[in-house]
Amino acid sequence: MAESHAGANRRDFIQVASTTMGVVGAACVAWPLIDQMNPAADTLALLTTEFDISGVEEGMSVTIVWRGKPVFVRHRTEKEVEEARSVDLDDLPDPEVDADRTTNPKFLVMVGVCTHLGCVPLGQKATDPKGEWGGWFCPCHGSHYDTSGRIRKGPAPSNLSVPPHEYISDTVIRIG
Amino acid sequence: MGARAFFWVTMVAAVAFSDGISSAKAAGKAVDIPSQEWSFQGIFGTFDRGELQRGFQVYKEVCSGCHSLNYIAFRNLVDLGFNEIEIKAIAAEYEVEDGPNDDGEMYSRAALPSDRFPAPFPNANAARASNGGALPPDLSLMAEARSDGSNYLFALMTGYRDPPAGIVLAEGMNYNVYFSGHQIAMAMPLAEDGVDYADGTKATVAQQARDVTAFLTWASEPNMEQRKRIGVMTVLFLLIMTVLLYVSKRRVWAAVH
Amino acid sequence: MSGPNFPNPIVRWIDHRLPIFTLMHHEMHEYPTPKNLNYWWNFGSLAGIVLVIMLVTGIVLSMHYTAHVDYAFQSVERIMRDVNYGWMIRYIHANGASFFFIVVYIHIFRGLYFGSYKAPRELLWILGVVILLLMMATAFMGYVLPWGQMSFWGATVITNLFSAIPGIGDWIVTLLWGGFSVDNPTLNRFYSLHYLLPFAIVGVVVLHIWALHRFGSNNPLGIDVRGKQDSIPFHPYYTIKDMFGLGVFLIIFSAVVFFMPNAMGHPDNYIPANPMVTPANIVPEWYFLPFYAILRAIPDKLLGVIAMFAAIGVLFILPWLDRSPVRSGTFRPIFKVFFWMLLADCVLLTYLGAKPPEGVYVILARIGTFYYFFHFLILLPALSIFETPKPLPRSISQPVLGSGAAAAAAAMPKENS
C-alpha cells in the first residue's frame, strides 16, 4: 500500500473516534426511548397520599388508594391490639413484633395486597370473612392474616407490607 | 453541473414553501403583528423567572375569572421558581371538586400540588352564558395556537382602541386593532395598576401584558428550556460526528478517486 | 456456493442452516455498486432510515396515546408535558413526517432526472410510487390523531373527496366515517390504519430493494455497468458515504426538531377539534399542497378529484411514456430544460396550494396543472421521438481512465490481478 505508517494511524484514530461517537450517540438516543416508559410527571405527583383518620371509628376499616394500590387503615379495638401483641413470635412464619408495624398502636396502616400473588385480601367490611385469626383472609389461595396483618397460614411468604407513613398532625397521616 | 442546479432549485423550493406556508398562516389577519424582544426567543433563550411569576399573578388575578388553564397543574409552578411549600400554599387557595365520597356525593376540597388549575366554569355552555354568548378559550396552549403566538398575545392585550369613525360595533363587542375582524367580545382585560406586583414593578398595561404573555408562553410549552438545552448539545455532537464521518469518507474513497 | 468464510463459528453454524449472513454479505457488503454515484443517491437509504425513525417514535408514542375523541387531544398534551422526553419523541415524529417527504421527493426527482424508471427498472419505480401512496395515506391519518382543529377539518375535507364518486360516493364516505360525520369511529379506524400501514410500507420497501438489487443502481451517466472496473463494493464505500449523508441530515433535522419544532405545523392544530366551527382557512400539510392545488384548479368536483389522483397515477405509467433509450438527463438537452420546468411547476403548485383559491391564483393553478399533465402525457412521448441525445460515454470508467489511468489502476489491485 502507498499509505504511510502515520496515515494508517490517523485513519485508525478517525475510525475509533467515529465509532465511539456513534456508540455514545446511540446510547443517548436510546435513553429517552427507555425513560419514556418510566412513570410520567403526573404519576410521580401522586406518590404521597394524605388521609385524615379522625373519621375512622374504633372497629372500622377504610380502604384508600395510594399509588394505585389499596391501603388498609384499621382502627383496631383493644381486643385486637391485645391479640396482636400477645402472640408468641415462634408461631409466626414471618416473625415481626406488632409494635414495629404501627406508629400509633390504635391504627394499623398497610398495603392491602396479598404477598402471595397480589390479590386483595378480604376483611375490610364487617361481613367479610376475616380468616382464622380475625384479621384478613385472601380468597385467591387461602392465606390467613392476623389482626396485625401478619401471615399465619397459607401460601403467602410474608406479612402484609406496611407502607412508609407518618403523622403530620394528630389526625392526618401521610403515606409514601 | 446538474447536481448544483438541482441544489439551487431545491433551496428556492424550500423558500417558496415556507413563504407559502407563512402567508397561509397570516391570511385572515389584516394587521401585521409587531415583534417584541423576549428573553425566551432564540436557541439560547430562557424564561425570566420574575417575569413568569408576575405573569402568573396577572393570570390569577385578572384572566382566571373567565379563562381556564386546563393543562397546567400547581406542581408545574416549580418552573416559575416557587418552592414546594409555596406551591402547596398556592394550591390550597383553590377549591377542587373530588369524589364521590362514601355517600356517593361529590365534594370540594382544597387543591393539592398534583391537581390542575380548576376552570372558572363547569362547562362551555356555562362559560358562554356568563360571557354574553362568547366562549373564553382555554389559555394553556394560547401561545402555540396562534400564529406568532407570543407577539400576538402582547399585541392583542395592548391593541384596544376606540373604534375608528364609521365602524359600528356589534352589541357587547370591543374594538381591537390586532384581533381578526377587529371586534372582540373580551373587554380590555388589563388596567393601569390592575395588579399590585410583589416585587415592586410598576404595573403598567404594557408591563402586565408582557408578563402574562411570558407566563402563557411558558404554559404552552413548559419544556422549552430543556428542549433548547438538549438541542444545542445534540447539534454540537452531530457536527463533530459528521466532520469525523466526512474525514472517514474521504479516506475510504481516496483509493477510488 | 461462493459464500463468504465467516470466522465466528456461531455465525457459521447459523449461516449453514439459515444463510442470512451470506445474504447480508451479498446484498449489503459486496453488492457491486456503480462507482460514480453522486450525493443525490444518498436519499434512498436516507429514506429508509427516516422510516425506521418514524416507526420507533411512533410505537413509543402509541404507548401513551388514547384514540378517543374526548381524550386524544389531552393525551397528546400529556405526552408533551408529563411523559419523560415525550415532547422530544413527538416533535421527532411530527417533523419526521415532513422530513420523510422532503427526502422522498428529492429521491423521486433524482429518479426523474436520471431516468431511473426506465427499463429494466420499471417495476422498481412502480413499487416506489406505491410507497409514496402508502406514505400519503399514513401521513394523512397520522395528522388526524392529535384531534386538533386541522386534524378534524382535514379529515372532513379529504374524506369528502370520495363523495365525488358518482352513485356510491356518499355510501363510501359514510363507510369511511363509520357514522354521519367524522367522529370517534373515524378516529379509531384511522389510528388502527396509521399503525398498520407503516408495516405495509416496510414490506414494499423490501420489494423495492429486492427489485433494485436485481439490476443494481442506475447512475448519473445512465449507462449500464460494463464490468468490474465500473463498480465498487457497497461496503465500505457507500456505507460510509451514506453515514456522512445521514450526519448532515440529522444536523438539519435536529435543528428543526429542537429549535423550530412547530414551524411546519399549523397553529390551529393546538386548538381542540370543534365539529361546529371550521377554521378560517384550511390548509393541508405542505407535502400535500401541489395535489391540493390541482384539486382546486379544476372547477368540477369529480374531475378535480380524478385529476388529483391522476397526478400520482401518471407516475405509474411513466416508464412507457418516456420511450427515449437514453436514461440520464445529462445527455438529453431538451429533456433537461423541461425537467427543470416540471420541478418549477411543482414548486409553483405547492405555493398555490397554500393560497386562497381566488383571482390570479386560480388561473396560475390551472396553468400549473395543465403543464404538469402536458409534461408527462404529451411532452415526454414527443421528446422520445424528436430529441437527439448527446453521445454517451462508452463506459463509466472511461472518463476516469482517460484522465488518470495509472492512478485508477493502482487503486484497483483486485480487479487488475
PDB file of N, CA and C in Angstrom, chain B residues 158-223:
ATOM      1  N   THR B 158     -52.684  44.765  24.212  1.00  0.00           N
ATOM      2  CA  THR B 158     -52.411  46.209  24.196  1.00  0.00           C
ATOM      3  C   THR B 158     -53.039  46.853  22.970  1.00  0.00           C
ATOM      4  N   GLY B 159     -53.910  46.129  22.273  1.00  0.00           N
ATOM      5  CA  GLY B 159     -54.424  46.612  20.987  1.00  0.00           C
ATOM      6  C   GLY B 159     -55.820  47.199  21.051  1.00  0.00           C
ATOM      7  N   TYR B 160     -56.316  47.478  22.248  1.00  0.00           N
ATOM      8  CA  TYR B 160     -57.674  48.042  22.349  1.00  0.00           C
ATOM      9  C   TYR B 160     -57.645  49.528  22.012  1.00  0.00           C
ATOM     10  N   ARG B 161     -58.555  49.957  21.156  1.00  0.00           N
ATOM     11  CA  ARG B 161     -58.636  51.363  20.740  1.00  0.00           C
ATOM     12  C   ARG B 161     -60.098  51.742  20.652  1.00  0.00           C
ATOM     13  N   ASP B 162     -60.344  53.039  20.556  1.00  0.00           N
ATOM     14  CA  ASP B 162     -61.696  53.485  20.215  1.00  0.00           C
ATOM     15  C   ASP B 162     -61.926  53.133  18.755  1.00  0.00           C
ATOM     16  N   PRO B 163     -63.130  52.666  18.416  1.00  0.00           N
ATOM     17  CA  PRO B 163     -63.354  52.296  17.016  1.00  0.00           C
ATOM     18  C   PRO B 163     -63.209  53.514  16.116  1.00  0.00           C
ATOM     19  N   PRO B 164     -62.591  53.324  14.934  1.00  0.00           N
ATOM     20  CA  PRO B 164     -62.458  54.446  14.006  1.00  0.00           C
ATOM     21  C   PRO B 164     -63.842  54.910  13.559  1.00  0.00           C
ATOM     22  N   ALA B 165     -63.902  56.153  13.113  1.00  0.00           N
ATOM     23  CA  ALA B 165     -65.177  56.713  12.685  1.00  0.00           C
ATOM     24  C   ALA B 165     -65.783  55.819  11.607  1.00  0.00           C
ATOM     25  N   GLY B 166     -67.080  55.631  11.681  1.00  0.00           N
ATOM     26  CA  GLY B 166     -67.756  54.859  10.648  1.00  0.00           C
ATOM     27  C   GLY B 166     -67.889  53.389  10.960  1.00  0.00           C
ATOM     28  N   ILE B 167     -67.184  52.916  11.995  1.00  0.00           N
ATOM     29  CA  ILE B 167     -67.294  51.498  12.345  1.00  0.00           C
ATOM     30  C   ILE B 167     -68.279  51.371  13.505  1.00  0.00           C
ATOM     31  N   VAL B 168     -69.314  50.607  13.283  1.00  0.00           N
ATOM     32  CA  VAL B 168     -70.302  50.401  14.340  1.00  0.00           C
ATOM     33  C   VAL B 168     -70.046  49.034  14.954  1.00  0.00           C
ATOM     34  N   LEU B 169     -69.791  49.033  16.256  1.00  0.00           N
ATOM     35  CA  LEU B 169     -69.523  47.766  16.920  1.00  0.00           C
ATOM     36  C   LEU B 169     -70.816  47.041  17.210  1.00  0.00           C
ATOM     37  N   ALA B 170     -70.781  45.723  17.082  1.00  0.00           N
ATOM     38  CA  ALA B 170     -71.948  44.926  17.451  1.00  0.00           C
ATOM     39  C   ALA B 170     -72.109  44.970  18.972  1.00  0.00           C
ATOM     40  N   GLU B 171     -73.276  44.637  19.412  1.00  0.00           N
ATOM     41  CA  GLU B 171     -73.611  44.645  20.840  1.00  0.00           C
ATOM     42  C   GLU B 171     -72.576  43.848  21.649  1.00  0.00           C
ATOM     43  N   GLY B 172     -72.021  44.453  22.677  1.00  0.00           N
ATOM     44  CA  GLY B 172     -71.114  43.753  23.572  1.00  0.00           C
ATOM     45  C   GLY B 172     -69.711  43.560  23.007  1.00  0.00           C
ATOM     46  N   MET B 173     -69.423  44.151  21.850  1.00  0.00           N
ATOM     47  CA  MET B 173     -68.111  43.962  21.237  1.00  0.00           C
ATOM     48  C   MET B 173     -67.192  45.143  21.535  1.00  0.00           C
ATOM     49  N   ASN B 174     -65.887  44.864  21.443  1.00  0.00           N
ATOM     50  CA  ASN B 174     -64.891  45.891  21.672  1.00  0.00           C
ATOM     51  C   ASN B 174     -63.979  45.948  20.465  1.00  0.00           C
ATOM     52  N   TYR B 175     -63.389  47.128  20.241  1.00  0.00           N
ATOM     53  CA  TYR B 175     -62.540  47.287  19.068  1.00  0.00           C
ATOM     54  C   TYR B 175     -61.103  46.958  19.435  1.00  0.00           C
ATOM     55  N   ASN B 176     -60.487  46.058  18.640  1.00  0.00           N
ATOM     56  CA  ASN B 176     -59.085  45.717  18.864  1.00  0.00           C
ATOM     57  C   ASN B 176     -58.378  45.677  17.517  1.00  0.00           C
ATOM     58  N   VAL B 177     -57.267  46.402  17.444  1.00  0.00           N
ATOM     59  CA  VAL B 177     -56.548  46.524  16.177  1.00  0.00           C
ATOM     60  C   VAL B 177     -56.071  45.170  15.669  1.00  0.00           C
ATOM     61  N   TYR B 178     -55.678  44.276  16.587  1.00  0.00           N
ATOM     62  CA  TYR B 178     -54.973  43.059  16.174  1.00  0.00           C
ATOM     63  C   TYR B 178     -55.861  41.823  16.121  1.00  0.00           C
ATOM     64  N   PHE B 179     -57.102  41.962  16.542  1.00  0.00           N
ATOM     65  CA  PHE B 179     -57.990  40.802  16.511  1.00  0.00           C
ATOM     66  C   PHE B 179     -58.541  40.655  15.100  1.00  0.00           C
ATOM     67  N   SER B 180     -58.644  39.387  14.644  1.00  0.00           N
ATOM     68  CA  SER B 180     -59.177  39.139  13.317  1.00  0.00           C
ATOM     69  C   SER B 180     -60.612  39.674  13.242  1.00  0.00           C
ATOM     70  N   GLY B 181     -60.857  40.610  12.322  1.00  0.00           N
ATOM     71  CA  GLY B 181     -62.176  41.230  12.217  1.00  0.00           C
ATOM     72  C   GLY B 181     -62.343  42.434  13.142  1.00  0.00           C
ATOM     73  N   HIS B 182     -61.370  42.649  14.023  1.00  0.00           N
ATOM     74  CA  HIS B 182     -61.314  43.825  14.902  1.00  0.00           C
ATOM     75  C   HIS B 182     -62.381  43.884  15.984  1.00  0.00           C
ATOM     76  N   GLN B 183     -63.365  43.005  15.968  1.00  0.00           N
ATOM     77  CA  GLN B 183     -64.401  43.074  17.001  1.00  0.00           C
ATOM     78  C   GLN B 183     -64.247  41.871  17.925  1.00  0.00           C
ATOM     79  N   ILE B 184     -63.952  42.165  19.172  1.00  0.00           N
ATOM     80  CA  ILE B 184     -63.670  41.093  20.124  1.00  0.00           C
ATOM     81  C   ILE B 184     -64.614  41.209  21.317  1.00  0.00           C
ATOM     82  N   ALA B 185     -65.111  40.070  21.775  1.00  0.00           N
ATOM     83  CA  ALA B 185     -66.069  40.081  22.877  1.00  0.00           C
ATOM     84  C   ALA B 185     -65.393  40.418  24.198  1.00  0.00           C
ATOM     85  N   MET B 186     -64.118  40.027  24.334  1.00  0.00           N
ATOM     86  CA  MET B 186     -63.408  40.295  25.592  1.00  0.00           C
ATOM     87  C   MET B 186     -63.161  41.792  25.732  1.00  0.00           C
ATOM     88  N   ALA B 187     -63.643  42.357  26.831  1.00  0.00           N
ATOM     89  CA  ALA B 187     -63.338  43.767  27.092  1.00  0.00           C
ATOM     90  C   ALA B 187     -61.866  43.892  27.431  1.00  0.00           C
ATOM     91  N   MET B 188     -61.326  45.083  27.338  1.00  0.00           N
ATOM     92  CA  MET B 188     -59.905  45.267  27.633  1.00  0.00           C
ATOM     93  C   MET B 188     -59.610  44.700  29.019  1.00  0.00           C
ATOM     94  N   PRO B 189     -58.770  43.648  29.075  1.00  0.00           N
ATOM     95  CA  PRO B 189     -58.629  42.933  30.341  1.00  0.00           C
ATOM     96  C   PRO B 189     -57.706  43.622  31.351  1.00  0.00           C
ATOM     97  N   LEU B 190     -56.748  44.380  30.855  1.00  0.00           N
ATOM     98  CA  LEU B 190     -55.720  44.919  31.748  1.00  0.00           C
ATOM     99  C   LEU B 190     -55.964  46.407  31.987  1.00  0.00           C
ATOM    100  N   ALA B 191     -55.748  46.810  33.223  1.00  0.00           N
ATOM    101  CA  ALA B 191     -55.882  48.228  33.555  1.00  0.00           C
ATOM    102  C   ALA B 191     -54.591  48.694  34.212  1.00  0.00           C
ATOM    103  N   GLU B 192     -54.320  49.966  34.086  1.00  0.00           N
ATOM    104  CA  GLU B 192     -53.165  50.567  34.738  1.00  0.00           C
ATOM    105  C   GLU B 192     -53.216  50.231  36.241  1.00  0.00           C
ATOM    106  N   ASP B 193     -52.158  49.673  36.795  1.00  0.00           N
ATOM    107  CA  ASP B 193     -52.110  49.270  38.205  1.00  0.00           C
ATOM    108  C   ASP B 193     -53.222  48.298  38.582  1.00  0.00           C
ATOM    109  N   GLY B 194     -53.620  47.479  37.624  1.00  0.00           N
ATOM    110  CA  GLY B 194     -54.683  46.496  37.885  1.00  0.00           C
ATOM    111  C   GLY B 194     -54.237  45.421  38.863  1.00  0.00           C
ATOM    112  N   VAL B 195     -52.959  45.172  38.934  1.00  0.00           N
ATOM    113  CA  VAL B 195     -52.440  44.239  39.935  1.00  0.00           C
ATOM    114  C   VAL B 195     -51.369  44.964  40.735  1.00  0.00           C
ATOM    115  N   ASP B 196     -51.057  44.400  41.878  1.00  0.00           N
ATOM    116  CA  ASP B 196     -50.073  45.007  42.761  1.00  0.00           C
ATOM    117  C   ASP B 196     -48.885  44.063  42.837  1.00  0.00           C
ATOM    118  N   TYR B 197     -47.846  44.319  42.052  1.00  0.00           N
ATOM    119  CA  TYR B 197     -46.718  43.388  41.977  1.00  0.00           C
ATOM    120  C   TYR B 197     -45.935  43.348  43.275  1.00  0.00           C
ATOM    121  N   ALA B 198     -45.655  42.166  43.733  1.00  0.00           N
ATOM    122  CA  ALA B 198     -44.920  41.997  44.987  1.00  0.00           C
ATOM    123  C   ALA B 198     -43.492  42.518  44.876  1.00  0.00           C
ATOM    124  N   ASP B 199     -42.905  42.421  43.688  1.00  0.00           N
ATOM    125  CA  ASP B 199     -41.509  42.833  43.556  1.00  0.00           C
ATOM    126  C   ASP B 199     -41.376  44.329  43.261  1.00  0.00           C
ATOM    127  N   GLY B 200     -42.480  45.044  43.353  1.00  0.00           N
ATOM    128  CA  GLY B 200     -42.414  46.496  43.207  1.00  0.00           C
ATOM    129  C   GLY B 200     -42.418  46.991  41.779  1.00  0.00           C
ATOM    130  N   THR B 201     -42.468  46.093  40.788  1.00  0.00           N
ATOM    131  CA  THR B 201     -42.525  46.527  39.395  1.00  0.00           C
ATOM    132  C   THR B 201     -43.789  47.341  39.162  1.00  0.00           C
ATOM    133  N   LYS B 202     -43.632  48.413  38.396  1.00  0.00           N
ATOM    134  CA  LYS B 202     -44.801  49.264  38.101  1.00  0.00           C
ATOM    135  C   LYS B 202     -45.723  48.515  37.136  1.00  0.00           C
ATOM    136  N   ALA B 203     -47.007  48.361  37.552  1.00  0.00           N
ATOM    137  CA  ALA B 203     -47.931  47.537  36.773  1.00  0.00           C
ATOM    138  C   ALA B 203     -48.623  48.352  35.688  1.00  0.00           C
ATOM    139  N   THR B 204     -47.848  48.761  34.697  1.00  0.00           N
ATOM    140  CA  THR B 204     -48.477  49.398  33.541  1.00  0.00           C
ATOM    141  C   THR B 204     -49.186  48.335  32.723  1.00  0.00           C
ATOM    142  N   VAL B 205     -50.049  48.773  31.808  1.00  0.00           N
ATOM    143  CA  VAL B 205     -50.740  47.803  30.955  1.00  0.00           C
ATOM    144  C   VAL B 205     -49.719  47.018  30.140  1.00  0.00           C
ATOM    145  N   ALA B 206     -48.742  47.720  29.569  1.00  0.00           N
ATOM    146  CA  ALA B 206     -47.732  47.048  28.742  1.00  0.00           C
ATOM    147  C   ALA B 206     -46.944  46.035  29.578  1.00  0.00           C
ATOM    148  N   GLN B 207     -46.598  46.422  30.822  1.00  0.00           N
ATOM    149  CA  GLN B 207     -45.833  45.525  31.680  1.00  0.00           C
ATOM    150  C   GLN B 207     -46.635  44.263  32.003  1.00  0.00           C
ATOM    151  N   GLN B 208     -47.899  44.434  32.325  1.00  0.00           N
ATOM    152  CA  GLN B 208     -48.741  43.271  32.634  1.00  0.00           C
ATOM    153  C   GLN B 208     -48.910  42.389  31.401  1.00  0.00           C
ATOM    154  N   ALA B 209     -49.107  43.029  30.249  1.00  0.00           N
ATOM    155  CA  ALA B 209     -49.289  42.265  29.016  1.00  0.00           C
ATOM    156  C   ALA B 209     -48.044  41.438  28.734  1.00  0.00           C
ATOM    157  N   ARG B 210     -46.896  42.076  28.938  1.00  0.00           N
ATOM    158  CA  ARG B 210     -45.622  41.398  28.722  1.00  0.00           C
ATOM    159  C   ARG B 210     -45.464  40.207  29.660  1.00  0.00           C
ATOM    160  N   ASP B 211     -45.760  40.441  30.918  1.00  0.00           N
ATOM    161  CA  ASP B 211     -45.573  39.396  31.925  1.00  0.00           C
ATOM    162  C   ASP B 211     -46.511  38.224  31.671  1.00  0.00           C
ATOM    163  N   VAL B 212     -47.775  38.531  31.400  1.00  0.00           N
ATOM    164  CA  VAL B 212     -48.726  37.432  31.239  1.00  0.00           C
ATOM    165  C   VAL B 212     -48.455  36.700  29.925  1.00  0.00           C
ATOM    166  N   THR B 213     -47.922  37.411  28.925  1.00  0.00           N
ATOM    167  CA  THR B 213     -47.539  36.741  27.676  1.00  0.00           C
ATOM    168  C   THR B 213     -46.412  35.746  27.936  1.00  0.00           C
ATOM    169  N   ALA B 214     -45.429  36.180  28.727  1.00  0.00           N
ATOM    170  CA  ALA B 214     -44.331  35.261  29.061  1.00  0.00           C
ATOM    171  C   ALA B 214     -44.880  34.049  29.805  1.00  0.00           C
ATOM    172  N   PHE B 215     -45.786  34.301  30.741  1.00  0.00           N
ATOM    173  CA  PHE B 215     -46.372  33.203  31.515  1.00  0.00           C
ATOM    174  C   PHE B 215     -47.120  32.228  30.598  1.00  0.00           C
ATOM    175  N   LEU B 216     -47.885  32.769  29.667  1.00  0.00           N
ATOM    176  CA  LEU B 216     -48.657  31.891  28.779  1.00  0.00           C
ATOM    177  C   LEU B 216     -47.756  31.174  27.776  1.00  0.00           C
ATOM    178  N   THR B 217     -46.656  31.797  27.409  1.00  0.00           N
ATOM    179  CA  THR B 217     -45.699  31.125  26.529  1.00  0.00           C
ATOM    180  C   THR B 217     -45.089  29.927  27.257  1.00  0.00           C
ATOM    181  N   TRP B 218     -44.765  30.156  28.532  1.00  0.00           N
ATOM    182  CA  TRP B 218     -44.274  29.031  29.327  1.00  0.00           C
ATOM    183  C   TRP B 218     -45.341  27.946  29.431  1.00  0.00           C
ATOM    184  N   ALA B 219     -46.590  28.361  29.693  1.00  0.00           N
ATOM    185  CA  ALA B 219     -47.673  27.393  29.878  1.00  0.00           C
ATOM    186  C   ALA B 219     -47.890  26.546  28.624  1.00  0.00           C
ATOM    187  N   SER B 220     -47.650  27.148  27.444  1.00  0.00           N
ATOM    188  CA  SER B 220     -47.825  26.401  26.194  1.00  0.00           C
ATOM    189  C   SER B 220     -46.796  25.299  26.059  1.00  0.00           C
ATOM    190  N   GLU B 221     -45.604  25.559  26.558  1.00  0.00           N
ATOM    191  CA  GLU B 221     -44.543  24.576  26.397  1.00  0.00           C
ATOM    192  C   GLU B 221     -43.592  24.646  27.578  1.00  0.00           C
ATOM    193  N   PRO B 222     -43.988  24.043  28.707  1.00  0.00           N
ATOM    194  CA  PRO B 222     -43.150  24.139  29.906  1.00  0.00           C
ATOM    195  C   PRO B 222     -41.757  23.525  29.706  1.00  0.00           C
ATOM    196  N   ASN B 223     -41.607  22.656  28.704  1.00  0.00           N
ATOM    197  CA  ASN B 223     -40.316  22.002  28.499  1.00  0.00           C
ATOM    198  C   ASN B 223     -39.401  22.764  27.549  1.00  0.00           C
TER     199      ASN B 223
END
